[in-house]
Coordinates of C-alpha atoms and ligand atoms in Angstrom, one line a residue:
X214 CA 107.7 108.8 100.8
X215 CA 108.0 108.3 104.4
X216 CA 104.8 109.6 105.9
X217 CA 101.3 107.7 104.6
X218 CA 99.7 109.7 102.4
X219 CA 95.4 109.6 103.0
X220 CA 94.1 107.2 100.3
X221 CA 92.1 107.7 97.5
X222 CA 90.0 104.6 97.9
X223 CA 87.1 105.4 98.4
X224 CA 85.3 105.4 102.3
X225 CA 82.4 103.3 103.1
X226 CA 80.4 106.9 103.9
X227 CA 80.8 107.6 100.5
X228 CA 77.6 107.5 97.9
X229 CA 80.2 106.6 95.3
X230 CA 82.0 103.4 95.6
X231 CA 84.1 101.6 92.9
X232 CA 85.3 98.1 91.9
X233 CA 88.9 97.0 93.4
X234 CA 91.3 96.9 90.6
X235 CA 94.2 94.2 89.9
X236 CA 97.6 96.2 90.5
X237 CA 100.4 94.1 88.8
X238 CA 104.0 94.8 88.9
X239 CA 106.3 92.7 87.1
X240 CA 109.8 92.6 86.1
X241 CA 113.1 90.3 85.5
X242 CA 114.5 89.1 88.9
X243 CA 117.0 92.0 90.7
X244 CA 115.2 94.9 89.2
X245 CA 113.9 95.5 92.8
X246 CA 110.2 94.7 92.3
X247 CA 110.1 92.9 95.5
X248 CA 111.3 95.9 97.4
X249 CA 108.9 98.3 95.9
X250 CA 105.9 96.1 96.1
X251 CA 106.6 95.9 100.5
X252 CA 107.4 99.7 100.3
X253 CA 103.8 100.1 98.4
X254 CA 102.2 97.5 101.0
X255 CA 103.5 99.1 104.3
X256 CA 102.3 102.8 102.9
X257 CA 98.9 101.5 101.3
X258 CA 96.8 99.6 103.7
X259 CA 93.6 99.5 100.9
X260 CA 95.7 97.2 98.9
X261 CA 96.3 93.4 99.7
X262 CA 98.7 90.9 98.5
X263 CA 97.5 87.9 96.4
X264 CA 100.1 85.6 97.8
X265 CA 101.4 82.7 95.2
X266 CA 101.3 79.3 95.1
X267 CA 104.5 78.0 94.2
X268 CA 106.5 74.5 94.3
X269 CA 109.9 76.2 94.3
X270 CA 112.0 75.9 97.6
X271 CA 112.1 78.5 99.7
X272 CA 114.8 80.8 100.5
X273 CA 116.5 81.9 103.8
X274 CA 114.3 84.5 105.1
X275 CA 111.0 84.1 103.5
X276 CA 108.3 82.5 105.1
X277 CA 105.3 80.0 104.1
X278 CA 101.9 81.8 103.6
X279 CA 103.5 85.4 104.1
X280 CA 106.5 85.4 100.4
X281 CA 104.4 82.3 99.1
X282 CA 102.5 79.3 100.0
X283 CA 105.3 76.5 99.4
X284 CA 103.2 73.6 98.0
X285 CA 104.4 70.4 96.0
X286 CA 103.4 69.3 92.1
X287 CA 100.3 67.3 93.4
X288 CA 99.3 69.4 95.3
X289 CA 99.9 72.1 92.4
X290 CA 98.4 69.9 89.6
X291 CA 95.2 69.7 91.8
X292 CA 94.9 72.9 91.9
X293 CA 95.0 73.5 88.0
X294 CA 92.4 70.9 87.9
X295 CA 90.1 72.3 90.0
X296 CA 90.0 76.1 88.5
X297 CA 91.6 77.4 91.6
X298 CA 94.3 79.3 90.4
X299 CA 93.5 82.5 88.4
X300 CA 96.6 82.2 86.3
X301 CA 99.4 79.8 86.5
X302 CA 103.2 79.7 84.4
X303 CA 106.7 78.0 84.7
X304 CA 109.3 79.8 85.8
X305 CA 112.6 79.2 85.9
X306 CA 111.3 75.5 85.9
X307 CA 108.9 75.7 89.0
X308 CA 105.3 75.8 89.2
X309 CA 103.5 79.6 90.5
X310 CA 100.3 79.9 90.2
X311 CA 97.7 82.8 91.9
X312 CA 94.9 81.3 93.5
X313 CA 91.5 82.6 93.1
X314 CA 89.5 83.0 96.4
X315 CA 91.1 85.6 98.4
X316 CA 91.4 87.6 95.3
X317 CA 87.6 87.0 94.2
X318 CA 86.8 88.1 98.0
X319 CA 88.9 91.2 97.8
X320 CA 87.8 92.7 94.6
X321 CA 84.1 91.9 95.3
X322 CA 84.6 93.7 99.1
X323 CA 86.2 97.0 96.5
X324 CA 89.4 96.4 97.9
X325 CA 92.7 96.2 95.6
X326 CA 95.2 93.6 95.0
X327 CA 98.6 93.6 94.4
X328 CA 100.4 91.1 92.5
X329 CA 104.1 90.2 91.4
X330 CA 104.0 87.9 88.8
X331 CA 105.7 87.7 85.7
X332 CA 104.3 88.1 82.6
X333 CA 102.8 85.1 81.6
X334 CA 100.6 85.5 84.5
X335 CA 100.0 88.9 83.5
X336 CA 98.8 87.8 79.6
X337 CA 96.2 85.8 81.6
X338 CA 95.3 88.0 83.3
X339 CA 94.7 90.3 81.1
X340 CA 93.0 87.5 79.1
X341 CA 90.4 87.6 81.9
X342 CA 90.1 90.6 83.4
X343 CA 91.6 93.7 81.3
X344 CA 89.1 96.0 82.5
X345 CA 90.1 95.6 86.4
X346 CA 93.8 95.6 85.3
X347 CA 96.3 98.1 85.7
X348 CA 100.0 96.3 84.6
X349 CA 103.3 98.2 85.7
X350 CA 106.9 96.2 84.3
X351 CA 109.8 97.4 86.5
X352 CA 113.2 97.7 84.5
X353 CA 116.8 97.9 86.1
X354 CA 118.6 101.1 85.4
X355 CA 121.3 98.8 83.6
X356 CA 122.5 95.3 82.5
X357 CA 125.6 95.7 85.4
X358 CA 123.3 97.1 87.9
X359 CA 120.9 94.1 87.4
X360 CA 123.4 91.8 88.2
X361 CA 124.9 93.4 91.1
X362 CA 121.8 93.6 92.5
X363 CA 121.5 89.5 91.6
X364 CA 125.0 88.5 93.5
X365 CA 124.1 91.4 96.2
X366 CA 120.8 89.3 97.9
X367 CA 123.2 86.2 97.2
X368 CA 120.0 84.6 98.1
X369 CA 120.7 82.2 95.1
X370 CA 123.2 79.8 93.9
X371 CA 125.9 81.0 91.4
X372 CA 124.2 79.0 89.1
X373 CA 120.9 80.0 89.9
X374 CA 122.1 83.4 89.1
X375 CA 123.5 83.0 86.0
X376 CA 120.4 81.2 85.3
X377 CA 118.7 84.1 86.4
X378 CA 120.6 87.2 84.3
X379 CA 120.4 84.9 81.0
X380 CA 116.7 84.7 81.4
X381 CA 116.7 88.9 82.1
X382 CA 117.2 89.6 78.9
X383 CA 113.8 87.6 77.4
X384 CA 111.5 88.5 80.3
X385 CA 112.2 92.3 79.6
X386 CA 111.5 92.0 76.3
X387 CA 107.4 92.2 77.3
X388 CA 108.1 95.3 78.8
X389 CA 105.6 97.1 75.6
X390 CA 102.6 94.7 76.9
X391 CA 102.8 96.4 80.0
X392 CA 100.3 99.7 80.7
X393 CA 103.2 101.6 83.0
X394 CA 107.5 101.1 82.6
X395 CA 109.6 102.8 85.4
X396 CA 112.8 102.7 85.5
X397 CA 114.4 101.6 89.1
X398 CA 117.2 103.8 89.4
X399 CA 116.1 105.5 92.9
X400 CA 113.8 102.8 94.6
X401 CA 112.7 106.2 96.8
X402 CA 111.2 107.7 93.3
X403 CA 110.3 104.1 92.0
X404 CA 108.1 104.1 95.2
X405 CA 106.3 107.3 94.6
X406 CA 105.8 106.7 90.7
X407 CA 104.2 103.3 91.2
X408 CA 102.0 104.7 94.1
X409 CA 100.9 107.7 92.0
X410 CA 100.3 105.1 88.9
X411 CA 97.9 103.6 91.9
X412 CA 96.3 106.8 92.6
X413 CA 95.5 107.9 89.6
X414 CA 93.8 104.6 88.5
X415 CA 91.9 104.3 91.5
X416 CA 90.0 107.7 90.2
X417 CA 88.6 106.1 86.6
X418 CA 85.7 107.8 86.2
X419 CA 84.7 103.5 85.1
X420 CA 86.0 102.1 88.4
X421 CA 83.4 104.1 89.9
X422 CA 79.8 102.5 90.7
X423 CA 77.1 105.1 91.5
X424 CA 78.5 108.0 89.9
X425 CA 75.9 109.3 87.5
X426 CA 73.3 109.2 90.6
X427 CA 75.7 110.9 93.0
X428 CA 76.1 113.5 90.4
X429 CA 71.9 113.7 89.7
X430 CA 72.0 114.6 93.5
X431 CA 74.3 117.1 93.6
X432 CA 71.8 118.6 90.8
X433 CA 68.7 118.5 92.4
X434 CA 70.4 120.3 95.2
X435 CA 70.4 120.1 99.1
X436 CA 67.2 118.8 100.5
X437 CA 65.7 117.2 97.5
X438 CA 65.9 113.3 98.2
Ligands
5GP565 P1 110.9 84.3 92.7 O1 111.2 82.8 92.6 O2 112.2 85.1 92.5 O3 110.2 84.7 93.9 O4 110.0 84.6 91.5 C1 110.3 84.3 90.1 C2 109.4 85.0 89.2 O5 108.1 84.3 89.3 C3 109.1 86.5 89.5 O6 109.2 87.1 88.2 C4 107.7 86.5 90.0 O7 107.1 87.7 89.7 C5 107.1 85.3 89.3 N1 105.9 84.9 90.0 C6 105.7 84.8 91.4 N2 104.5 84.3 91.7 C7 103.9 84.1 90.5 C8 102.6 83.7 90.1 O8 101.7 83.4 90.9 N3 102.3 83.6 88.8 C9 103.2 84.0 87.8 N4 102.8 83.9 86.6 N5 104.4 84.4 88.1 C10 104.8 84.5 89.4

């Protein structure tokens, strides 16, 4: 997947427009969600990132606003009490939480979101929104490849990653709750089978607003208004 492939979102010119959907992908830590989610980002310019709240400490590399907006627990708590996260969950002991606006403003302007959160967040959601949500759990190809992968980005403390691969073992066991598994043994076909999962849903005949007109007008025939 190298070359952008045209979209099937749907162009303003068009007499048939349809609702942005919520794109989720979620897996344990390692599996290379993170990877395929940029990968899907830079090919896919119809789809946005909800970027999380979270009052975890950010790593070397990442940067505030752009992996996360880095927030404290008042700040956090504040923003449970006023309805303006989406969906919120603990993990690993820190607070991350989606919040609500830019996502609102996407999906109302037909544009799609992309989100990697685990699968609390994705119950929520799902609580919600089902309708608008189209849930894809990312599995490592194996238990030794996970944690290669964990020591590899050595982004975390030993401890964090033993932490980490213990916790593995419950977060994959939603993987049935999910609407799509693919297994991340080639992050090139990974790529390409969560962007055709994307494709495809984009075309729900129930995504679409304005279809049964469009197709009356195709029926009366050219020239009839
Ligand atoms: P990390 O600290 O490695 O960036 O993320 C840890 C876990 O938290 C990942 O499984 C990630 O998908 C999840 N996560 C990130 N943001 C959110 C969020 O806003 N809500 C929920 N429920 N989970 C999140």
């Amino acid at each position: 997947m190298t070359a952008p492939i045209p979209s099937t979102a749907l162009s303003p010119a068009m007499p048939v427009r349809r609702r942005g959907l919520m794109f989720v992908l979620s897996s344990p830590s390692g599996a290379g969600k993170t990877t395929i989610s940029r990968r899907l980002l830079a090919h896919d310019t119809a789809i946005t990132l909800s970027v999380s709240v979270t009052t975890r400490p950010m790593r070397r590399g990442e940067v505030d606003s752009v992996d996360y907006h880095f927030i404290d627990q008042a700040r956090f708590a504040a923003m449970v009490a006023d309805h303006a996260l989406l969906e919120h969950a603990t993990v690993f002991g820190r607070s991350y939480g989606t919040p609500r606006g830019p996502v609102e403003a996407e999906l109302a302007a037909g544009r799609d979101v992309l989100f990697d959160i685990d699968w609390q967040g994705t119950q929520q959601l799902a609580e919600s929104a089902r309708d608008d949500l189209v849930s894809v759990f990312i599995l490592p190809p194996s238990s030794t490849e996970l944690e290669r992968r964990l020591h590899t980005r050595a982004q975390d403390s030993d401890e964090e990653i033993q932490r980490r691969m213990a916790k593995a073992a419950g977060e994959m066991s939603h993987w049935a709750e999910y609407d799509y598994v693919v297994v991340n043994q080639d992050v090139e076909h990974s790529v390409a089978a969560v962007y055709a999962i994307l494709q495809a849903e984009r075309l729900r005949r129930r995504r679409l607003i304005g279809l049964s007109e469009f197709v009356k007008g195709l029926q009366r025939g050219p020239g009839t208004p």
